[in-house]
Amino acid sequence: MANTTFNGPVRSEGGFEQISKNSTTGAITTNLDVDSSGNITTTGTIAGLTPYESITAATKAVVATDTGKLFGLNRAGGITVTLPTPAAGLTFKFAVETTFTGTGQIKTATTDGTDGFVGYAILSDPATAQDTNTFIPAASNDVVDLGSDEQGRLAGGVVKFTGVNTTTYLVEAVLIGDGTLATPFTDS
């Protein structure tokens, strides 16, 4: 079919779809759907928007194609997230949206000490005036452990990982804690 150019609004009461057709089987795949209520579903990305995923399962393996995504940590019972092997330019951001009552960990895929972190974690205790500490990961650290209030598992914290090479993630964390604040960095 030829391209069609419209001058003026295109209106539909039933929605719009962008599809692709398999040339061998004829199977139709919907790539983008705007339903009759205006809700958008897509298999691609929308320029200018940060893709978001709420994690509610006990485990999550992040893959390299998730780069640029914001993940909401939303399982009070605890979550273990495994990052992909570092690569320059990969970025993943995690927001603690639900306070953990169990373990919360974000770790590298290779937990044999060959992949690690550089960067920092700033922890603040809003219940105690001026109680803020900055923690730096050790060379062997490959886990951000949010397993206690003191380590920053309270809702409102943010952790960003940026791959700087094939063995290292830059960690930039601002976390909310309580009590005697402690480093969230540890070895697997």
PDB file of C-alpha atoms in Angstrom:
ATOM      1  CA  MET A   1       0.000   0.000   0.000  1.00  0.00           C
ATOM      2  CA  ALA A   2       1.230   3.494  -0.734  1.00  0.00           C
ATOM      3  CA  ASN A   3       1.881   6.134   1.924  1.00  0.00           C
ATOM      4  CA  THR A   4      -1.012   8.416   2.720  1.00  0.00           C
ATOM      5  CA  THR A   5      -0.620  11.986   3.878  1.00  0.00           C
ATOM      6  CA  PHE A   6      -3.410  13.677   5.792  1.00  0.00           C
ATOM      7  CA  ASN A   7      -3.866  17.394   6.256  1.00  0.00           C
ATOM      8  CA  GLY A   8      -5.745  17.742   9.528  1.00  0.00           C
ATOM      9  CA  PRO A   9      -6.564  15.428  12.414  1.00  0.00           C
ATOM     10  CA  VAL A  10      -7.050  11.707  11.888  1.00  0.00           C
ATOM     11  CA  ARG A  11      -9.787  10.461  14.183  1.00  0.00           C
ATOM     12  CA  SER A  12     -10.819   7.000  15.271  1.00  0.00           C
ATOM     13  CA  GLU A  13     -13.292   5.740  17.859  1.00  0.00           C
ATOM     14  CA  GLY A  14     -11.709   2.283  17.831  1.00  0.00           C
ATOM     15  CA  GLY A  15      -8.007   3.161  18.314  1.00  0.00           C
ATOM     16  CA  PHE A  16      -4.922   2.816  16.105  1.00  0.00           C
ATOM     17  CA  GLU A  17      -2.376   0.060  15.552  1.00  0.00           C
ATOM     18  CA  GLN A  18       1.032  -0.114  13.914  1.00  0.00           C
ATOM     19  CA  ILE A  19       1.700  -3.698  12.831  1.00  0.00           C
ATOM     20  CA  SER A  20       4.233  -5.842  11.037  1.00  0.00           C
ATOM     21  CA  LYS A  21       3.454  -8.860   8.872  1.00  0.00           C
ATOM     22  CA  ASN A  22       5.661 -11.941   8.640  1.00  0.00           C
ATOM     23  CA  SER A  23       6.396 -12.383   4.926  1.00  0.00           C
ATOM     24  CA  THR A  24       6.551 -16.178   5.264  1.00  0.00           C
ATOM     25  CA  THR A  25       3.658 -17.044   7.570  1.00  0.00           C
ATOM     26  CA  GLY A  26       1.506 -13.950   7.210  1.00  0.00           C
ATOM     27  CA  ALA A  27       1.322 -13.653  11.006  1.00  0.00           C
ATOM     28  CA  ILE A  28       0.500 -10.161  12.215  1.00  0.00           C
ATOM     29  CA  THR A  29       2.370  -8.602  15.169  1.00  0.00           C
ATOM     30  CA  THR A  30       1.062  -5.438  16.818  1.00  0.00           C
ATOM     31  CA  ASN A  31       4.034  -3.174  17.560  1.00  0.00           C
ATOM     32  CA  LEU A  32       2.108  -0.154  18.824  1.00  0.00           C
ATOM     33  CA  ASP A  33      -1.509   0.055  19.936  1.00  0.00           C
ATOM     34  CA  VAL A  34      -3.537   3.089  20.930  1.00  0.00           C
ATOM     35  CA  ASP A  35      -6.803   1.682  22.300  1.00  0.00           C
ATOM     36  CA  SER A  36     -10.181   3.423  22.225  1.00  0.00           C
ATOM     37  CA  SER A  37      -9.454   5.000  25.648  1.00  0.00           C
ATOM     38  CA  GLY A  38      -6.115   6.467  24.496  1.00  0.00           C
ATOM     39  CA  ASN A  39      -3.908   3.983  26.368  1.00  0.00           C
ATOM     40  CA  ILE A  40      -0.648   3.231  24.551  1.00  0.00           C
ATOM     41  CA  THR A  41       1.024  -0.176  24.465  1.00  0.00           C
ATOM     42  CA  THR A  42       4.227  -0.660  22.528  1.00  0.00           C
ATOM     43  CA  THR A  43       7.005  -3.194  22.062  1.00  0.00           C
ATOM     44  CA  GLY A  44       9.404  -0.325  21.316  1.00  0.00           C
ATOM     45  CA  THR A  45      10.264   2.826  23.220  1.00  0.00           C
ATOM     46  CA  ILE A  46       8.751   6.264  23.097  1.00  0.00           C
ATOM     47  CA  ALA A  47      11.400   8.954  22.617  1.00  0.00           C
ATOM     48  CA  GLY A  48      11.783  11.218  25.620  1.00  0.00           C
ATOM     49  CA  LEU A  49      10.191   8.805  28.101  1.00  0.00           C
ATOM     50  CA  THR A  50      12.151   6.679  30.556  1.00  0.00           C
ATOM     51  CA  PRO A  51      10.948   3.079  30.395  1.00  0.00           C
ATOM     52  CA  TYR A  52       9.699   1.888  33.803  1.00  0.00           C
ATOM     53  CA  GLU A  53       9.189  -1.561  35.315  1.00  0.00           C
ATOM     54  CA  SER A  54       7.843  -2.363  38.773  1.00  0.00           C
ATOM     55  CA  ILE A  55       9.586  -5.382  40.320  1.00  0.00           C
ATOM     56  CA  THR A  56       7.265  -7.379  42.565  1.00  0.00           C
ATOM     57  CA  ALA A  57       8.889 -10.824  42.251  1.00  0.00           C
ATOM     58  CA  ALA A  58      11.552 -12.142  44.644  1.00  0.00           C
ATOM     59  CA  THR A  59      14.189 -12.201  41.889  1.00  0.00           C
ATOM     60  CA  LYS A  60      14.870 -10.186  38.768  1.00  0.00           C
ATOM     61  CA  ALA A  61      17.605 -10.665  36.171  1.00  0.00           C
ATOM     62  CA  VAL A  62      18.181  -7.372  34.377  1.00  0.00           C
ATOM     63  CA  VAL A  63      19.461  -7.728  30.794  1.00  0.00           C
ATOM     64  CA  ALA A  64      21.596  -5.372  28.718  1.00  0.00           C
ATOM     65  CA  THR A  65      18.606  -4.378  26.560  1.00  0.00           C
ATOM     66  CA  ASP A  66      17.016  -2.898  29.721  1.00  0.00           C
ATOM     67  CA  THR A  67      19.583  -0.088  29.585  1.00  0.00           C
ATOM     68  CA  GLY A  68      18.047   3.274  30.433  1.00  0.00           C
ATOM     69  CA  LYS A  69      15.185   1.685  32.362  1.00  0.00           C
ATOM     70  CA  LEU A  70      13.951   2.780  35.789  1.00  0.00           C
ATOM     71  CA  PHE A  71      12.984  -0.124  38.041  1.00  0.00           C
ATOM     72  CA  GLY A  72      10.695   0.301  41.036  1.00  0.00           C
ATOM     73  CA  LEU A  73      11.564  -2.065  43.901  1.00  0.00           C
ATOM     74  CA  ASN A  74       8.096  -3.006  45.141  1.00  0.00           C
ATOM     75  CA  ARG A  75       8.253  -6.244  47.127  1.00  0.00           C
ATOM     76  CA  ALA A  76       8.295  -5.753  50.885  1.00  0.00           C
ATOM     77  CA  GLY A  77       9.399  -9.359  51.438  1.00  0.00           C
ATOM     78  CA  GLY A  78      12.674  -8.610  49.669  1.00  0.00           C
ATOM     79  CA  ILE A  79      14.145  -8.658  46.180  1.00  0.00           C
ATOM     80  CA  THR A  80      17.390  -9.906  44.682  1.00  0.00           C
ATOM     81  CA  VAL A  81      18.277  -8.180  41.413  1.00  0.00           C
ATOM     82  CA  THR A  82      21.101  -9.450  39.215  1.00  0.00           C
ATOM     83  CA  LEU A  83      22.709  -6.969  36.831  1.00  0.00           C
ATOM     84  CA  PRO A  84      24.109  -8.042  33.460  1.00  0.00           C
ATOM     85  CA  THR A  85      27.851  -8.123  32.829  1.00  0.00           C
ATOM     86  CA  PRO A  86      29.047  -4.506  32.824  1.00  0.00           C
ATOM     87  CA  ALA A  87      29.612  -2.742  29.509  1.00  0.00           C
ATOM     88  CA  ALA A  88      30.517   0.883  28.926  1.00  0.00           C
ATOM     89  CA  GLY A  89      27.376   3.013  28.731  1.00  0.00           C
ATOM     90  CA  LEU A  90      24.809   0.602  30.197  1.00  0.00           C
ATOM     91  CA  THR A  91      22.616   2.406  32.747  1.00  0.00           C
ATOM     92  CA  PHE A  92      20.038   1.074  35.186  1.00  0.00           C
ATOM     93  CA  LYS A  93      18.240   3.000  37.913  1.00  0.00           C
ATOM     94  CA  PHE A  94      16.389   1.538  40.894  1.00  0.00           C
ATOM     95  CA  ALA A  95      13.929   3.381  43.145  1.00  0.00           C
ATOM     96  CA  VAL A  96      13.071   1.884  46.531  1.00  0.00           C
ATOM     97  CA  GLU A  97       9.309   2.386  46.345  1.00  0.00           C
ATOM     98  CA  THR A  98       8.357  -0.095  49.068  1.00  0.00           C
ATOM     99  CA  THR A  99      10.313  -0.433  52.321  1.00  0.00           C
ATOM    100  CA  PHE A 100      11.816  -3.906  52.585  1.00  0.00           C
ATOM    101  CA  THR A 101      11.094  -6.085  55.576  1.00  0.00           C
ATOM    102  CA  GLY A 102      13.329  -8.762  54.048  1.00  0.00           C
ATOM    103  CA  THR A 103      16.575  -8.752  52.124  1.00  0.00           C
ATOM    104  CA  GLY A 104      17.101  -6.358  49.239  1.00  0.00           C
ATOM    105  CA  GLN A 105      20.147  -6.879  47.041  1.00  0.00           C
ATOM    106  CA  ILE A 106      21.398  -5.637  43.688  1.00  0.00           C
ATOM    107  CA  LYS A 107      24.431  -7.629  42.547  1.00  0.00           C
ATOM    108  CA  THR A 108      26.661  -8.156  39.555  1.00  0.00           C
ATOM    109  CA  ALA A 109      26.153 -11.215  37.347  1.00  0.00           C
ATOM    110  CA  THR A 110      29.673 -12.433  38.016  1.00  0.00           C
ATOM    111  CA  THR A 111      29.956 -12.886  41.761  1.00  0.00           C
ATOM    112  CA  ASP A 112      33.514 -14.262  41.746  1.00  0.00           C
ATOM    113  CA  GLY A 113      35.137 -10.911  42.498  1.00  0.00           C
ATOM    114  CA  THR A 114      35.946 -10.082  38.864  1.00  0.00           C
ATOM    115  CA  ASP A 115      33.144  -7.525  38.473  1.00  0.00           C
ATOM    116  CA  GLY A 116      32.752  -4.726  40.963  1.00  0.00           C
ATOM    117  CA  PHE A 117      31.807  -1.176  41.820  1.00  0.00           C
ATOM    118  CA  VAL A 118      33.255   2.289  42.058  1.00  0.00           C
ATOM    119  CA  GLY A 119      31.265   5.290  43.228  1.00  0.00           C
ATOM    120  CA  TYR A 120      29.391   6.119  46.412  1.00  0.00           C
ATOM    121  CA  ALA A 121      26.278   5.713  48.515  1.00  0.00           C
ATOM    122  CA  ILE A 122      24.962   8.633  50.540  1.00  0.00           C
ATOM    123  CA  LEU A 123      22.726   7.479  53.383  1.00  0.00           C
ATOM    124  CA  SER A 124      20.552   9.862  55.384  1.00  0.00           C
ATOM    125  CA  ASP A 125      18.473   9.273  58.495  1.00  0.00           C
ATOM    126  CA  PRO A 126      15.619  11.807  58.347  1.00  0.00           C
ATOM    127  CA  ALA A 127      14.671  11.015  61.958  1.00  0.00           C
ATOM    128  CA  THR A 128      18.024  12.346  63.210  1.00  0.00           C
ATOM    129  CA  ALA A 129      19.075  15.854  62.209  1.00  0.00           C
ATOM    130  CA  GLN A 130      22.328  16.008  60.215  1.00  0.00           C
ATOM    131  CA  ASP A 131      22.775  12.200  60.281  1.00  0.00           C
ATOM    132  CA  THR A 132      24.183  11.622  56.804  1.00  0.00           C
ATOM    133  CA  ASN A 133      27.072   9.346  55.863  1.00  0.00           C
ATOM    134  CA  THR A 134      28.845   8.632  52.590  1.00  0.00           C
ATOM    135  CA  PHE A 135      30.121   5.124  51.865  1.00  0.00           C
ATOM    136  CA  ILE A 136      32.612   4.094  49.166  1.00  0.00           C
ATOM    137  CA  PRO A 137      32.728   0.509  47.844  1.00  0.00           C
ATOM    138  CA  ALA A 138      35.842  -1.614  48.404  1.00  0.00           C
ATOM    139  CA  ALA A 139      37.557  -3.056  45.327  1.00  0.00           C
ATOM    140  CA  SER A 140      36.057  -6.497  46.023  1.00  0.00           C
ATOM    141  CA  ASN A 141      32.456  -5.304  46.546  1.00  0.00           C
ATOM    142  CA  ASP A 142      29.927  -6.593  43.998  1.00  0.00           C
ATOM    143  CA  VAL A 143      26.642  -6.308  45.954  1.00  0.00           C
ATOM    144  CA  VAL A 144      24.549  -3.338  47.067  1.00  0.00           C
ATOM    145  CA  ASP A 145      22.888  -4.822  50.143  1.00  0.00           C
ATOM    146  CA  LEU A 146      19.716  -3.078  51.308  1.00  0.00           C
ATOM    147  CA  GLY A 147      19.081  -5.755  53.935  1.00  0.00           C
ATOM    148  CA  SER A 148      18.500  -3.506  56.927  1.00  0.00           C
ATOM    149  CA  ASP A 149      17.148  -0.083  57.824  1.00  0.00           C
ATOM    150  CA  GLU A 150      20.714   1.001  58.588  1.00  0.00           C
ATOM    151  CA  GLN A 151      21.778   0.119  54.999  1.00  0.00           C
ATOM    152  CA  GLY A 152      19.080   2.183  53.287  1.00  0.00           C
ATOM    153  CA  ARG A 153      16.148  -0.110  52.589  1.00  0.00           C
ATOM    154  CA  LEU A 154      13.511   2.519  53.413  1.00  0.00           C
ATOM    155  CA  ALA A 155      11.231   3.833  50.669  1.00  0.00           C
ATOM    156  CA  GLY A 156      12.524   6.872  48.816  1.00  0.00           C
ATOM    157  CA  GLY A 157      16.072   5.777  48.019  1.00  0.00           C
ATOM    158  CA  VAL A 158      17.567   5.660  44.522  1.00  0.00           C
ATOM    159  CA  VAL A 159      20.505   3.644  43.144  1.00  0.00           C
ATOM    160  CA  LYS A 160      21.924   4.207  39.655  1.00  0.00           C
ATOM    161  CA  PHE A 161      24.411   1.882  37.935  1.00  0.00           C
ATOM    162  CA  THR A 162      26.427   2.974  34.892  1.00  0.00           C
ATOM    163  CA  GLY A 163      28.801   0.591  33.141  1.00  0.00           C
ATOM    164  CA  VAL A 164      32.253   2.124  32.784  1.00  0.00           C
ATOM    165  CA  ASN A 165      33.989  -0.892  31.222  1.00  0.00           C
ATOM    166  CA  THR A 166      33.593  -4.683  31.013  1.00  0.00           C
ATOM    167  CA  THR A 167      34.244  -5.271  34.726  1.00  0.00           C
ATOM    168  CA  THR A 168      32.963  -2.207  36.591  1.00  0.00           C
ATOM    169  CA  TYR A 169      29.774  -0.318  37.359  1.00  0.00           C
ATOM    170  CA  LEU A 170      29.760   3.246  38.657  1.00  0.00           C
ATOM    171  CA  VAL A 171      27.264   3.310  41.550  1.00  0.00           C
ATOM    172  CA  GLU A 172      25.510   6.553  42.518  1.00  0.00           C
ATOM    173  CA  ALA A 173      23.157   5.985  45.446  1.00  0.00           C
ATOM    174  CA  VAL A 174      21.123   8.270  47.662  1.00  0.00           C
ATOM    175  CA  LEU A 175      19.379   6.121  50.253  1.00  0.00           C
ATOM    176  CA  ILE A 176      17.093   6.596  53.252  1.00  0.00           C
ATOM    177  CA  GLY A 177      18.119   4.778  56.427  1.00  0.00           C
ATOM    178  CA  ASP A 178      17.444   4.659  60.141  1.00  0.00           C
ATOM    179  CA  GLY A 179      19.579   3.999  63.210  1.00  0.00           C
ATOM    180  CA  THR A 180      23.364   3.677  63.001  1.00  0.00           C
ATOM    181  CA  LEU A 181      23.902   4.029  59.257  1.00  0.00           C
ATOM    182  CA  ALA A 182      26.055   1.317  57.645  1.00  0.00           C
ATOM    183  CA  THR A 183      27.572   0.672  54.257  1.00  0.00           C
ATOM    184  CA  PRO A 184      25.321  -1.019  51.699  1.00  0.00           C
ATOM    185  CA  PHE A 185      28.394  -2.312  49.826  1.00  0.00           C
ATOM    186  CA  THR A 186      29.480  -5.899  50.405  1.00  0.00           C
ATOM    187  CA  ASP A 187      31.002  -8.944  48.710  1.00  0.00           C
ATOM    188  CA  SER A 188      28.855 -11.760  47.374  1.00  0.00           C
TER     189      SER A 188
END
